[in-house]
PDB file of C-alpha atoms in Angstrom:
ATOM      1  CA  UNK A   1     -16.600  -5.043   9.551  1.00  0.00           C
ATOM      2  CA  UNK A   2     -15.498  -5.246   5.992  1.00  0.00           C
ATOM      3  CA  UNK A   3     -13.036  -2.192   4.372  1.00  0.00           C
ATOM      4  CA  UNK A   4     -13.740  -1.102   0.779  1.00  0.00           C
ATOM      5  CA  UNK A   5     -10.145  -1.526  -1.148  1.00  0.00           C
ATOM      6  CA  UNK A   6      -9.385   0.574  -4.037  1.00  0.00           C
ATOM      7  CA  UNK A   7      -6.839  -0.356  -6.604  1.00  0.00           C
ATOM      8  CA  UNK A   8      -3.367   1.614  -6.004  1.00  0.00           C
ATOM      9  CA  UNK A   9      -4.094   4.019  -9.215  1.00  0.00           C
ATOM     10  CA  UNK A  10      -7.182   5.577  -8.282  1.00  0.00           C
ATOM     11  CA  UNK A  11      -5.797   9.042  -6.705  1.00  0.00           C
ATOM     12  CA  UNK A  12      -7.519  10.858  -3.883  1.00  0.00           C
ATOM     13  CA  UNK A  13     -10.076  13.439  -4.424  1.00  0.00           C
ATOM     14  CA  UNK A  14      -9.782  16.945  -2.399  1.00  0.00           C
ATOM     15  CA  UNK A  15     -12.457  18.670  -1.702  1.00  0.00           C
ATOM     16  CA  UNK A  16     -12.612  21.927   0.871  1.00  0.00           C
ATOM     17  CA  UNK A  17     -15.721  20.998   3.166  1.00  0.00           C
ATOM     18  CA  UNK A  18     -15.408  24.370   5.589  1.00  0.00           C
ATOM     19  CA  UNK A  19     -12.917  26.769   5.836  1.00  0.00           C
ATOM     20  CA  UNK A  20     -10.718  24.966   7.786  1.00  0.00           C
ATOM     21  CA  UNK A  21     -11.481  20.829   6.712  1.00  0.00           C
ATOM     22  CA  UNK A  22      -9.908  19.124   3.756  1.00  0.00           C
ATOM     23  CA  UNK A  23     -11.964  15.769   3.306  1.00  0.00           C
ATOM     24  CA  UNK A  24     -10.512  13.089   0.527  1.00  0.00           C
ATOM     25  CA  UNK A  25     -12.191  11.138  -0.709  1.00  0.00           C
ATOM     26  CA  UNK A  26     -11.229   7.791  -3.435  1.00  0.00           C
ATOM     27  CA  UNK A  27     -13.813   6.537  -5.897  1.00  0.00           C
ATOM     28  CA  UNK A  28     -16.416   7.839  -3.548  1.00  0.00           C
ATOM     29  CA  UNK A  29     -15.436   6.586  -0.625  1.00  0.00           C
ATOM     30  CA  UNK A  30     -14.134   8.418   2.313  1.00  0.00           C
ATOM     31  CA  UNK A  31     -10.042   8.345   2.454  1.00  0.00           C
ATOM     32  CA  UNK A  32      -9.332  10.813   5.408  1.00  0.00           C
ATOM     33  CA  UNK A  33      -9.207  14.374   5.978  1.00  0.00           C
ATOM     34  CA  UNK A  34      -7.281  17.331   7.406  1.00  0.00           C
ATOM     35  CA  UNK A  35      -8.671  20.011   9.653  1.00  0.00           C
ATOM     36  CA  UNK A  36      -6.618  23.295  10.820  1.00  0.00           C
ATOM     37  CA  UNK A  37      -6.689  24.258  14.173  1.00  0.00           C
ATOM     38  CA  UNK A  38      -5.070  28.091  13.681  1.00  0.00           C
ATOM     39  CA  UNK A  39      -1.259  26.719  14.055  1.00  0.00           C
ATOM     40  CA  UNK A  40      -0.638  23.013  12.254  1.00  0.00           C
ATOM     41  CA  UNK A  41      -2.700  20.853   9.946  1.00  0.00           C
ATOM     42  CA  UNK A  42      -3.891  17.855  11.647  1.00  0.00           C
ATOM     43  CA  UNK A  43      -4.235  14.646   9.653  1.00  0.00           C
ATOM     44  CA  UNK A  44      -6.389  11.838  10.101  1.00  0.00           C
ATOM     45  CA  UNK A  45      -7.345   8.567   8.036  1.00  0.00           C
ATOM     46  CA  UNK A  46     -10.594   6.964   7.439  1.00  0.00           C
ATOM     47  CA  UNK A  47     -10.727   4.863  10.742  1.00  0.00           C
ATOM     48  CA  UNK A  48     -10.154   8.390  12.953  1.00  0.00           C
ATOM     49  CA  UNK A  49      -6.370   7.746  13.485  1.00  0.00           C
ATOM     50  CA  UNK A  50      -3.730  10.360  13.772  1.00  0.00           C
ATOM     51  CA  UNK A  51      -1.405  10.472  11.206  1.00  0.00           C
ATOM     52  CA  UNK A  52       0.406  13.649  12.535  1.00  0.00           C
ATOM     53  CA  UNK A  53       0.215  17.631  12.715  1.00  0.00           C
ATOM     54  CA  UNK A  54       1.630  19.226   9.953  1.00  0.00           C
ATOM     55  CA  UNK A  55       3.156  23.091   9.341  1.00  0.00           C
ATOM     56  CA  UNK A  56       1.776  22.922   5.420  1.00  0.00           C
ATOM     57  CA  UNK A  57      -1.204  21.315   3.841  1.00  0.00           C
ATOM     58  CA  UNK A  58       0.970  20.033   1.366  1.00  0.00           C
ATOM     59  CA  UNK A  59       2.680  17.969   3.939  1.00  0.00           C
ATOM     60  CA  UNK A  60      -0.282  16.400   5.117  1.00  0.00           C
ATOM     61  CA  UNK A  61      -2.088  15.725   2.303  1.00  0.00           C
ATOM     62  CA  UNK A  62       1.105  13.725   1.149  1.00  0.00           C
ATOM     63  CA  UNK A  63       1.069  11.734   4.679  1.00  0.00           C
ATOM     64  CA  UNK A  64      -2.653  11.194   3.990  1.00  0.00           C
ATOM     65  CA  UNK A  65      -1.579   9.737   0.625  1.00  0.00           C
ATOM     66  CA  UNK A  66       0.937   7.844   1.868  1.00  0.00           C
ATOM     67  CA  UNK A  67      -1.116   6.379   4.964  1.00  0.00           C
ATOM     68  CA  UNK A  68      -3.698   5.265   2.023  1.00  0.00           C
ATOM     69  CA  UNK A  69      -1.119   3.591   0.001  1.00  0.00           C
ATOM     70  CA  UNK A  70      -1.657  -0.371  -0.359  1.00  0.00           C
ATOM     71  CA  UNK A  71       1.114  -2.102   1.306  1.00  0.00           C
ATOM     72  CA  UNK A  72       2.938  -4.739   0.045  1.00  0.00           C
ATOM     73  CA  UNK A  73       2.769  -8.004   1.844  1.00  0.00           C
ATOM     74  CA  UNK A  74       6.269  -9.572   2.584  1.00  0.00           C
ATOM     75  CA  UNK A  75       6.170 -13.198   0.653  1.00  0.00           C
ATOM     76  CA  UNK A  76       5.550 -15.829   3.006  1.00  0.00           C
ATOM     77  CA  UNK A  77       7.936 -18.911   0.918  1.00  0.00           C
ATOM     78  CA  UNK A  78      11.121 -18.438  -0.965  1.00  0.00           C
ATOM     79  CA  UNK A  79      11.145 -19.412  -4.667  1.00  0.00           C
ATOM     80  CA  UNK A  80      14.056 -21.847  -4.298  1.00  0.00           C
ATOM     81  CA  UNK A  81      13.631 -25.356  -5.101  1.00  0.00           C
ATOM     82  CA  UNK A  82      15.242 -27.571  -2.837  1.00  0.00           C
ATOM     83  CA  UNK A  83      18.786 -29.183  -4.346  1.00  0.00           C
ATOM     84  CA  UNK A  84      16.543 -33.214  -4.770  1.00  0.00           C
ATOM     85  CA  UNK A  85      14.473 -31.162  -7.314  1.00  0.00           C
ATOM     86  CA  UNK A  86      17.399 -28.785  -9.000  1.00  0.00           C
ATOM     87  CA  UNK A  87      18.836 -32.094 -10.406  1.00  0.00           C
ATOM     88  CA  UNK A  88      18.104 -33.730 -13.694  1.00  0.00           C
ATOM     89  CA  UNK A  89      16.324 -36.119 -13.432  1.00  0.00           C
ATOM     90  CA  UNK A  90      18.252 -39.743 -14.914  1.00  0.00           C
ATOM     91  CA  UNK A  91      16.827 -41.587 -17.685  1.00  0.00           C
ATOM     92  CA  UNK A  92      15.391 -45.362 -17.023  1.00  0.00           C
ATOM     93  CA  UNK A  93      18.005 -47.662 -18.595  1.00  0.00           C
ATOM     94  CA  UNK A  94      16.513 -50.505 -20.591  1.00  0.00           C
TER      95      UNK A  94
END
């Protein structure tokens, strides 16, 4: 199974699909949505998952957002040269 990826500044779309279910969407695509049960705001992300239940819409929306975020990937080498290749290298002598 393949997942769409969007680029990080392409914001989520709200739209109000029933009285009680936010659904976001980016660049078309389903994001997520919120649904209230009478009491909190329960928010979940495209795959289904639970991000949390929430007293405000505004506080799940911005978990939504933040669950939808790209995440940065930790770098795998360190940009140190070993000290053999720090060095000048020494000119041939004739």
């Amino acid at each position: 199974m393949s997942m769409t990826t969007f680029p990080p500044s392409d914001p989520l779309t709200w739209k109000q699909a029933d009285a009680d279910v936010h659904v976001a969407t980016r660049s078309g695509e389903f994001a997520g949505f919120i649904e209230f049960d009478g009491t909190t705001h329960l928010a979940r992300d495209q795959r289904g998952t639970e991000l949390g239940a929430f007293d405000s819409l505004d506080d799940a929306r911005e978990a939504l957002e933040a669950a939808c975020a790209p995440k940065r990937r930790a770098r795998t080498f360190s940009f140190a040269l070993p000290r053999a290749l720090r060095r000048r290298p020494r000119r041939a002598r004739a």
